[in-house]
């Protein structure tokens, strides 16, 4: 089964959002940074503070933590969108083909074959199907690429079947 998709910067924005939030690496870096920041924040302020002072410090710390996480999210998104180009095969027309042995992506500048064993995870949202080959390497398939829900369900069933078969054989 084969489909044609036009990938836009908006598609990359949503993909980056999903990947950034669900990435184990991003989560681990955020946790370590927040713990380090909390340690410094509470050490500098002393540990013999009143309950009100501790609640205040905790609120300020959490506010800063959210700002830092948001800052890195914005930087990541700007980097992805700023470097995206049709010349690199990220934007524009993509052809995705589901075969017995794997998944094939073709653009004007590249062709990539991913065996079913190379797929890390499938994520289906309201607008997209993401086929992950690593935590931050993702094929983006907008659901708008299908003329009917039945067509999408058929495509998804074939992808899920190949993925499930490879996962079952690996265990």
Coordinates of C-alpha atoms in Angstrom, one line a residue:
X1 CA 0.0 0.0 0.0
X2 CA 1.3 3.4 -0.9
X3 CA 0.3 7.0 0.0
X4 CA 1.6 10.5 -1.0
X5 CA 1.9 13.1 1.7
X6 CA 2.9 16.8 1.6
X7 CA 4.9 17.5 4.8
X8 CA 4.7 21.2 5.9
X9 CA 6.5 23.1 8.7
X10 CA 3.3 22.8 10.7
X11 CA 3.6 19.0 10.5
X12 CA 7.2 19.3 11.8
X13 CA 6.1 21.6 14.6
X14 CA 3.6 19.0 15.8
X15 CA 6.1 16.2 15.4
X16 CA 8.7 18.0 17.3
X17 CA 6.2 18.8 20.1
X18 CA 5.2 15.1 20.4
X19 CA 8.8 13.9 20.2
X20 CA 10.2 16.5 22.7
X21 CA 7.6 15.8 25.3
X22 CA 7.8 12.0 25.0
X23 CA 11.5 11.6 24.6
X24 CA 13.2 9.7 27.4
X25 CA 16.4 11.7 26.9
X26 CA 14.6 15.0 27.2
X27 CA 12.7 13.8 30.3
X28 CA 16.0 12.6 31.9
X29 CA 17.8 15.9 31.2
X30 CA 14.9 17.9 32.6
X31 CA 14.8 15.8 35.7
X32 CA 18.5 16.0 36.4
X33 CA 18.5 19.8 35.7
X34 CA 15.5 20.4 37.9
X35 CA 17.0 18.3 40.7
X36 CA 20.3 20.2 40.5
X37 CA 18.5 23.5 40.4
X38 CA 16.3 22.5 43.4
X39 CA 19.4 21.5 45.3
X40 CA 21.2 24.8 44.7
X41 CA 18.0 26.7 45.3
X42 CA 17.2 25.1 48.7
X43 CA 20.9 25.0 49.8
X44 CA 21.4 28.7 49.1
X45 CA 18.3 29.5 51.0
X46 CA 19.1 27.2 53.9
X47 CA 17.1 24.2 55.2
X48 CA 15.9 25.8 58.4
X49 CA 13.1 27.9 56.9
X50 CA 9.5 28.2 57.9
X51 CA 6.8 26.3 56.0
X52 CA 5.7 29.6 54.3
X53 CA 9.3 30.2 53.1
X54 CA 9.6 26.6 51.9
X55 CA 6.3 26.9 50.0
X56 CA 7.5 30.1 48.5
X57 CA 10.8 28.6 47.4
X58 CA 9.1 25.6 45.9
X59 CA 6.7 27.8 43.9
X60 CA 9.6 29.9 42.6
X61 CA 11.6 26.8 41.8
X62 CA 8.7 25.2 39.9
X63 CA 8.1 28.4 38.0
X64 CA 11.8 28.5 36.9
X65 CA 11.7 24.8 36.1
X66 CA 8.7 25.3 33.7
X67 CA 10.4 28.4 32.1
X68 CA 13.7 26.4 31.6
X69 CA 11.8 23.4 30.1
X70 CA 9.8 25.8 27.9
X71 CA 12.9 27.6 26.8
X72 CA 14.6 24.4 25.6
X73 CA 11.3 23.3 23.9
X74 CA 11.2 26.6 22.0
X75 CA 14.9 26.3 21.0
X76 CA 14.4 22.8 19.9
X77 CA 11.3 23.7 17.8
X78 CA 13.1 26.7 16.2
X79 CA 16.1 24.5 15.3
X80 CA 13.9 21.9 13.7
X81 CA 11.8 24.5 11.8
X82 CA 14.7 26.7 10.9
X83 CA 16.7 23.9 9.3
X84 CA 13.8 22.1 7.6
X85 CA 14.0 22.2 3.8
X86 CA 12.6 20.5 0.8
X87 CA 16.3 20.2 -0.4
X88 CA 17.0 17.9 2.6
X89 CA 13.9 15.8 2.1
X90 CA 12.1 17.0 5.2
X91 CA 9.4 19.2 3.6
X92 CA 7.3 18.7 0.5
X93 CA 6.1 15.5 -1.1
X94 CA 6.8 12.2 0.5
X95 CA 5.7 8.8 -0.7
X96 CA 5.2 6.2 2.0
X97 CA 4.9 2.5 1.1
X98 CA 4.1 -0.4 3.3
X99 CA 5.6 -3.7 2.2
X100 CA 6.0 -7.2 3.7
X101 CA 9.5 -6.5 4.8
X102 CA 9.2 -2.9 6.0
X103 CA 8.4 0.7 5.4
X104 CA 9.7 2.8 2.6
X105 CA 9.9 6.6 2.4
X106 CA 10.7 8.4 -0.8
X107 CA 11.2 12.1 -1.6
X108 CA 12.8 14.0 -4.4
X109 CA 16.2 13.7 -2.7
X110 CA 16.2 10.4 -0.8
X111 CA 14.7 7.0 -0.3
X112 CA 14.8 5.2 3.0
X113 CA 13.9 1.6 3.7
X114 CA 13.2 0.7 7.3
X115 CA 12.7 -2.9 8.1
X116 CA 9.9 -3.7 10.6
X117 CA 12.5 -4.6 13.2
X118 CA 13.9 -1.0 13.0
X119 CA 10.6 0.6 14.1
X120 CA 10.9 1.7 17.7
X121 CA 7.3 2.8 18.4
X122 CA 4.0 3.7 16.7
X123 CA 2.1 6.8 18.0
X124 CA -1.3 7.7 16.7
X125 CA -2.8 11.1 17.7
X126 CA -5.9 13.0 16.5
X127 CA -4.0 14.5 13.5
X128 CA -1.0 12.3 12.9
X129 CA 0.5 8.8 12.8
X130 CA 4.1 8.9 13.9
X131 CA 6.4 5.9 13.0
X132 CA 9.4 6.2 15.3
X133 CA 12.7 4.6 14.4
X134 CA 14.4 6.1 17.4
X135 CA 13.2 8.4 20.2
X136 CA 13.8 11.5 18.0
X137 CA 13.7 10.0 14.5
X138 CA 10.2 10.0 13.2
X139 CA 8.2 9.5 10.0
X140 CA 5.3 12.0 10.1
X141 CA 2.1 10.9 8.4
X142 CA -0.7 13.5 8.6
X143 CA -4.2 11.9 8.7
X144 CA -5.3 14.6 6.2
X145 CA -3.3 12.5 3.7
X146 CA -6.1 10.0 3.5
X147 CA -9.4 10.7 1.8
X148 CA -11.4 8.5 4.2
X149 CA -11.1 7.1 7.7
X150 CA -11.4 3.6 6.2
X151 CA -8.3 4.3 4.0
X152 CA -6.3 5.5 7.0
X153 CA -7.5 2.4 9.1
X154 CA -6.3 0.1 6.3
X155 CA -2.9 1.8 6.2
X156 CA -2.6 1.8 9.9
X157 CA -3.5 -1.9 10.1
X158 CA -0.8 -2.8 7.7
X159 CA 1.8 -0.7 9.5
X160 CA 0.7 -2.1 12.9
X161 CA 0.7 -5.6 11.6
X162 CA 4.2 -5.4 10.3
X163 CA 5.3 -3.8 13.6
X164 CA 3.5 -6.3 15.8
X165 CA 4.9 -9.3 13.8
X166 CA 8.5 -8.0 14.1
X167 CA 8.0 -7.3 17.8
X168 CA 6.6 -10.8 18.4
X169 CA 9.5 -12.4 16.6
X170 CA 12.0 -10.4 18.6
X171 CA 10.7 -11.8 21.9

